Short mmCIF file of C-alpha atoms in Angstrom, two decimals:
data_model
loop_
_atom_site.label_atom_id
_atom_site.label_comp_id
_atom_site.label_asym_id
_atom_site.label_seq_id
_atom_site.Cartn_x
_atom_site.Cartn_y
_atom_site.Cartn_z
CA UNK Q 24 -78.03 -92.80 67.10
CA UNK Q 25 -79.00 -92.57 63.31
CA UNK Q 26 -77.54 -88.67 63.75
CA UNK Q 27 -74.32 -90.01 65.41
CA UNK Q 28 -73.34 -92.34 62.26
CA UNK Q 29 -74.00 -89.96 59.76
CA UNK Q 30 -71.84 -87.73 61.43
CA UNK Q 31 -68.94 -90.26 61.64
CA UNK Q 32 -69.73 -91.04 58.04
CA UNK Q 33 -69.28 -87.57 56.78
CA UNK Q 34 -66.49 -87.14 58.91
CA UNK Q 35 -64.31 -89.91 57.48
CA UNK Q 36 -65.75 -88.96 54.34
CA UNK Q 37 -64.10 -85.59 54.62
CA UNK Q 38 -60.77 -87.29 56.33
CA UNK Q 39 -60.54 -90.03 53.61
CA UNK Q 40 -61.05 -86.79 50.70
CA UNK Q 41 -58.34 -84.38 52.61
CA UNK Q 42 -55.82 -87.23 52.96
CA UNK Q 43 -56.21 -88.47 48.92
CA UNK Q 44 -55.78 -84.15 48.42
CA UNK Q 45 -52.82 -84.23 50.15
CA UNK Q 46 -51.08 -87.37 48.46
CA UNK Q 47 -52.00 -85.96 44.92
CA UNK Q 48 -50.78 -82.49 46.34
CA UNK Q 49 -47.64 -84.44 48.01
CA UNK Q 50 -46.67 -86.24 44.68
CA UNK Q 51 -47.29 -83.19 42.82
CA UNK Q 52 -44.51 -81.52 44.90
CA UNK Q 53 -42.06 -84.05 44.79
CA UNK Q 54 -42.48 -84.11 40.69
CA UNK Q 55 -42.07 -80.59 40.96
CA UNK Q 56 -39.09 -80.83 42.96
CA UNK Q 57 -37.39 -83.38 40.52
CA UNK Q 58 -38.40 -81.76 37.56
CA UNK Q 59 -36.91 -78.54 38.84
CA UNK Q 60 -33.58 -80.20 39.58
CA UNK Q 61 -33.36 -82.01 36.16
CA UNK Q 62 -34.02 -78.12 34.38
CA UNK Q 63 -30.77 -77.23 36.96
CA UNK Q 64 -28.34 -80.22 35.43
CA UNK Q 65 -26.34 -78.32 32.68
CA UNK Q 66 -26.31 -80.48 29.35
CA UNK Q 67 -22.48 -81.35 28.15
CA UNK Q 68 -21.91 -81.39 24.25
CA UNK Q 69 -18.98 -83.46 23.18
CA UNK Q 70 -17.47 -83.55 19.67
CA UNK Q 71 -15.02 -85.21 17.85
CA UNK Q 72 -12.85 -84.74 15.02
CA UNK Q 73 -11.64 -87.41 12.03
CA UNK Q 74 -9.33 -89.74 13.00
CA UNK Q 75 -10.48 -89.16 16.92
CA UNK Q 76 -12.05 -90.63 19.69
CA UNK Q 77 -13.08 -89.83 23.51
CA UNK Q 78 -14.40 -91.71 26.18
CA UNK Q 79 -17.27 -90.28 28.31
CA UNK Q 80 -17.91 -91.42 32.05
CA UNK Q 81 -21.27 -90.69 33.30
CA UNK Q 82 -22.08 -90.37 36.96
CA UNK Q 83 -24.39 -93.04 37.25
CA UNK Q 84 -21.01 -95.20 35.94
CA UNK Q 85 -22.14 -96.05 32.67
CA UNK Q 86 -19.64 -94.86 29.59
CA UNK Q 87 -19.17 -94.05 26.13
CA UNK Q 88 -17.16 -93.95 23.99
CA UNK Q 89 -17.58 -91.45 20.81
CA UNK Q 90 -15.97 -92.45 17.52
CA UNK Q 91 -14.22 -90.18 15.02
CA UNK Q 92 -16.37 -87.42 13.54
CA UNK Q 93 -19.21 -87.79 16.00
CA UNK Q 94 -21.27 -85.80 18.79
CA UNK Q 95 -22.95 -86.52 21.90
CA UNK Q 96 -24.88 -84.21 24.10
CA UNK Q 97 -25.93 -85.89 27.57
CA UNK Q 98 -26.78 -84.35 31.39
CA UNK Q 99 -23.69 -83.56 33.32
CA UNK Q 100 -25.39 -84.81 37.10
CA UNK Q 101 -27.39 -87.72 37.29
CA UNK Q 102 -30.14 -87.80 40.20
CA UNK Q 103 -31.55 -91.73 41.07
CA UNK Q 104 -34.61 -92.73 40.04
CA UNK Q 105 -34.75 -90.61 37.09
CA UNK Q 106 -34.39 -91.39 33.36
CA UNK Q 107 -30.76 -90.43 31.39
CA UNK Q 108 -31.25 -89.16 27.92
CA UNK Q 109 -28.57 -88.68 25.95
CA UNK Q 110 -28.39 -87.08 21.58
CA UNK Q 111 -26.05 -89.18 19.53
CA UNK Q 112 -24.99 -87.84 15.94
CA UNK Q 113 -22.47 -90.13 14.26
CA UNK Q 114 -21.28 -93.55 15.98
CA UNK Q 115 -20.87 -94.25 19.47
CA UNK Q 116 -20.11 -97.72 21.89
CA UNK Q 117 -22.38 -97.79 24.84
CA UNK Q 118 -21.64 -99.43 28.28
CA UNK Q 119 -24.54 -98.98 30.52
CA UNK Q 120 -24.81 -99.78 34.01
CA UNK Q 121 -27.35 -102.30 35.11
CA UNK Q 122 -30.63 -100.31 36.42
CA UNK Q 123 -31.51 -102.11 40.16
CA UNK Q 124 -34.91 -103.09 38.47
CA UNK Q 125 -37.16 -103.18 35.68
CA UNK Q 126 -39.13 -100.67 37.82
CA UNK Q 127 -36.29 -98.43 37.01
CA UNK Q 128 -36.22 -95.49 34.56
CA UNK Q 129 -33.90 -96.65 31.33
CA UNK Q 130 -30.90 -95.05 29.84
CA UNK Q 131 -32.36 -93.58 26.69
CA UNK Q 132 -30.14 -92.97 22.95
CA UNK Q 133 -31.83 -90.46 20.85
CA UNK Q 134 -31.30 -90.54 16.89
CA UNK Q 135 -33.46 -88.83 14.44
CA UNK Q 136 -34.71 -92.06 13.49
CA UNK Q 137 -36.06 -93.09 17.34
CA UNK Q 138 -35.25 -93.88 20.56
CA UNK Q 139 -33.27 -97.07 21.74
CA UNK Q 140 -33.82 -97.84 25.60
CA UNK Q 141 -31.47 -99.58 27.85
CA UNK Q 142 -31.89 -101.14 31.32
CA UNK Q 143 -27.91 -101.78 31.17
CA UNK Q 144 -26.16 -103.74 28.95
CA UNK Q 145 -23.22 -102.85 25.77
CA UNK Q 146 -23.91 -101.86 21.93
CA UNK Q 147 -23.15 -99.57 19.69
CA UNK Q 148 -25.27 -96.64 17.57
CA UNK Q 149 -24.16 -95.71 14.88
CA UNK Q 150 -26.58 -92.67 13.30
CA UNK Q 151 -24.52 -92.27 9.96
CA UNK Q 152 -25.96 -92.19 6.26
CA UNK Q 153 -29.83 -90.94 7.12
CA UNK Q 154 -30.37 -94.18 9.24
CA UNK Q 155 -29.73 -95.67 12.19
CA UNK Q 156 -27.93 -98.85 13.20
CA UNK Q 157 -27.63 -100.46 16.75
CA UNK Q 158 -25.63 -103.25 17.14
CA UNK Q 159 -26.00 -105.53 20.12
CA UNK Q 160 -23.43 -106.43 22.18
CA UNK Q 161 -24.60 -108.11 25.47
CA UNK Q 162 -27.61 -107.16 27.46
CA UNK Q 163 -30.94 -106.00 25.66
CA UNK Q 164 -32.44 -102.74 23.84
CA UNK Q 165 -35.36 -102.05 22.62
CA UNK Q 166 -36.04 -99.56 19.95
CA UNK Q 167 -38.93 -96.99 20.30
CA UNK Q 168 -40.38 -95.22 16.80
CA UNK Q 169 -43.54 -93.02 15.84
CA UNK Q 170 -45.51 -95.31 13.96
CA UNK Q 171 -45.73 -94.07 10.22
CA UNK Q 172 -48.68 -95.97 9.71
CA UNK Q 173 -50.81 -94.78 13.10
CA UNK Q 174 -50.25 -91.30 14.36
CA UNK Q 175 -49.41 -91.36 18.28
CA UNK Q 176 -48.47 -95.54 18.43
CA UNK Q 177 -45.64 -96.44 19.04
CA UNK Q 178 -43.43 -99.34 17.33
CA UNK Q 179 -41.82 -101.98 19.71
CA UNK Q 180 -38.57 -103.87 18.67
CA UNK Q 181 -36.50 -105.75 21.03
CA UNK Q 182 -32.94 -107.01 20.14
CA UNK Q 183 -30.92 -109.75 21.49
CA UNK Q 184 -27.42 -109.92 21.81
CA UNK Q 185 -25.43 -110.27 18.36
CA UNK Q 186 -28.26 -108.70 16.87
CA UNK Q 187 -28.13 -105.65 14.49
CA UNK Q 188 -30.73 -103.81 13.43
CA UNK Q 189 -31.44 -101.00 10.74
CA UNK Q 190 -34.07 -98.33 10.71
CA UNK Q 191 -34.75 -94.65 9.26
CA UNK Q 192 -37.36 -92.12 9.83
CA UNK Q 193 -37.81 -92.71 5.95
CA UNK Q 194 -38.92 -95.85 5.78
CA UNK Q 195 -41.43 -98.03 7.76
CA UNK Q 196 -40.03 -101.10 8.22
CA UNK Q 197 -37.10 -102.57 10.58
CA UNK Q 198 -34.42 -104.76 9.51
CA UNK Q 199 -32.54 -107.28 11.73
CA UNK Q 200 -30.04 -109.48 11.06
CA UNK Q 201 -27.73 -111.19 12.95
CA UNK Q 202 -23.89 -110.12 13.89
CA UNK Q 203 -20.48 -111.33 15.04
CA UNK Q 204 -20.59 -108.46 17.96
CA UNK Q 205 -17.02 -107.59 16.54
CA UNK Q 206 -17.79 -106.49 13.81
CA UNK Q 207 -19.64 -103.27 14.67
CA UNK Q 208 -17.33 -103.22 18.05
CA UNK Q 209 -14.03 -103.44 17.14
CA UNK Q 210 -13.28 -99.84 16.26
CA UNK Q 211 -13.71 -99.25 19.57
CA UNK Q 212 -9.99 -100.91 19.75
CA UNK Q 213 -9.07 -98.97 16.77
CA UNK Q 214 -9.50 -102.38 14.90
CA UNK Q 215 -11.41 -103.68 11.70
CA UNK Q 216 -12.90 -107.12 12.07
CA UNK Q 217 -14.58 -107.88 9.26
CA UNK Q 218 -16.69 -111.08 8.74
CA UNK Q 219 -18.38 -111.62 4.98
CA UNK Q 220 -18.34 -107.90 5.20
CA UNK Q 221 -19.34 -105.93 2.09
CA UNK Q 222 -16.87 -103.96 0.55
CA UNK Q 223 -19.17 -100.66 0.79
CA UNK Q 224 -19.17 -101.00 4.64
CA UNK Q 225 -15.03 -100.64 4.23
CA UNK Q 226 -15.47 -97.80 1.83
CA UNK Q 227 -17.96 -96.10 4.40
CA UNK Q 228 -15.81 -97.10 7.39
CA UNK Q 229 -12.87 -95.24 6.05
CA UNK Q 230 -14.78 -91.45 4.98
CA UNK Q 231 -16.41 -91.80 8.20
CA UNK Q 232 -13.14 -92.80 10.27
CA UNK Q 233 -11.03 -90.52 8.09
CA UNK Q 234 -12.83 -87.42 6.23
CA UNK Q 235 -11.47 -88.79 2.55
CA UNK Q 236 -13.22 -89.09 -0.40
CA UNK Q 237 -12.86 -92.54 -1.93
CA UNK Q 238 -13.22 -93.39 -5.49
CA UNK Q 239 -13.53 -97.01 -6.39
CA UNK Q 240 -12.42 -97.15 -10.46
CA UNK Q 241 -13.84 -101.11 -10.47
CA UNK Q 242 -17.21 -101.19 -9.45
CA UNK Q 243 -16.87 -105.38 -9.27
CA UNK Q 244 -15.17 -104.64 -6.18
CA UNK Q 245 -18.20 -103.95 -4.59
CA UNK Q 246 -19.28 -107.37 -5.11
CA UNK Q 247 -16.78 -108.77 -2.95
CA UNK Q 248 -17.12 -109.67 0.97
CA UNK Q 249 -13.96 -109.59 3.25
CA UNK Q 250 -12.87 -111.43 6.08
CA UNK Q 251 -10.29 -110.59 8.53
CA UNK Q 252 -8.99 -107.83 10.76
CA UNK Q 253 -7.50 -104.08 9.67
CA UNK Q 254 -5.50 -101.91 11.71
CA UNK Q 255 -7.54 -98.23 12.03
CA UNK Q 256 -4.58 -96.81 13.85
CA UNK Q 257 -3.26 -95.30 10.90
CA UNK Q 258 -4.67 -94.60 7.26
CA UNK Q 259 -1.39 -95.80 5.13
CA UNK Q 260 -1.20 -98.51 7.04
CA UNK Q 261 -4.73 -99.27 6.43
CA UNK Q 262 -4.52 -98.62 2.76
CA UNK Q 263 -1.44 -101.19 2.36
CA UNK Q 264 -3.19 -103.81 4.15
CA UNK Q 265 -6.56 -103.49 1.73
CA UNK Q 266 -4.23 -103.31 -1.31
CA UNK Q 267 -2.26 -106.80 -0.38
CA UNK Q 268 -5.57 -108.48 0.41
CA UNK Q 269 -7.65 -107.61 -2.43
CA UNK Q 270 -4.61 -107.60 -4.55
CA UNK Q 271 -5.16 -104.40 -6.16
CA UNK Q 272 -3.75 -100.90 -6.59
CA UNK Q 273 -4.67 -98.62 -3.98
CA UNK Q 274 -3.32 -94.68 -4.30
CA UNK Q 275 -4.03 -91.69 -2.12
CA UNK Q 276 -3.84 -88.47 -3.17
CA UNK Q 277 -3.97 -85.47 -1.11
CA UNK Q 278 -8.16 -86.38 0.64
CA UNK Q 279 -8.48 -88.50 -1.81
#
């Protein structure tokens, strides 16, 4: 009898061990298998020019839409159950589908400055001037970066709608600060909504949207804030409309 059991014991023993094999083995496989087709799904490199943008449909019916002077390199297929990652340079307005559940791999942005994850929601990355900045439309983000302070952690920050938020691989520390959503959206519409807007963020707006060089003679400007709404359509247009509201003479010469 005493023989018997052991023998049953060892034998599920040996049953239970071949059977954990085989689901490690099994899983293994299938990791294989989905890592394999990943390495098959060709990359796609988009690029604009000044004064230029281009809307990007992914399969898994999220899209983008890539602002003037900017880049974006993402995976042509899309296979369920597996993370998208795309690489922004520049500035870029993001509407991600909804993932089925939290237990889902996220749609991933990657700047220089970090990574901002997305379970499906609308904002906008913009990568310009050695930092990052991701405004927050609707939805929720949250913003992965190497720790500067403690090799291998990680730094957390989750955003809420009408959020913005500020960060460079330069410095340590993440600013937020909250955001009409218009603001930071409305170029999508070839628009400028501006609300207690610096000056410098129109100065920026227009080299970035346009490839000029721009030369401000009276530096008090840059103490003023503006509020209203700019057509981006067209650069003479948009240099008429600054010189009526801030009542001052605005030229252009050749890119300047």
């Amino acid at each position: 009898q005493k023989n018997t059991t052991v023998w049953w014991y060892r034998t599920a023993a040996v049953l239970l061990i071949a059977a954990i094999v085989g689901a490690i083995t099994y899983q293994a496989q299938l990791q294989q298998g989905v890592e394999a087709v990943q390495e098959k799904i060709a990359l796609r490199h988009v690029e604009t020019e000044y004064g230029e943008q281009k809307t990007i449909r992914l399969s898994d019916g999220s899209s983008i839409i890539l602002n003037a002077h900017s880049s974006l390199t993402y995976p042509a297929g899309w296979i369920r159950g597996t993370s998208v990652q795309v690489q922004l340079e520049g500035e870029a307005y993001f509407d991600i589908t909804k993932r089925a559940s939290a237990d889902d791999p996220a749609f991933e942005v990657k700047t220089l400055d970090g990574t901002i994850e997305v379970m499906g929601t609308s904002f906008v990355v913009d990568t310009r001037e050695q930092r990052t900045r991701v405004g927050l439309e609707e939805g929720a983000v949250r913003i992965i970066r190497d720790s500067m302070n403690n090799a291998g952690k990680k730094d957390l920050i989750q955003l809420k709608p009408s959020q913005l938020a500020e960060f460079s691989r330069f410095e340590e520390s993440v600013k937020i600060s909250r955001a009409n959503p218009q603001t930071f959206t409305s170029w999508t519409r070839q628009i400028l909504i501006m609300d207690n807007t610096p000056f410098s963020e129109l100065t920026d707006r227009i080299r970035n949207t346009y490839g000029v060089e721009v030369r401000v003679n009276n530096q008090e400007l840059y103490e003023r804030r503006l509020t209203g709404s700019a057509n981006l359509k067209n650069l003479d247009l948009l240099i008429t409309a600054i010189s009526e509201v801030l009542e001052i003479d605005v030229r252009r010469s050749g890119n300047t």
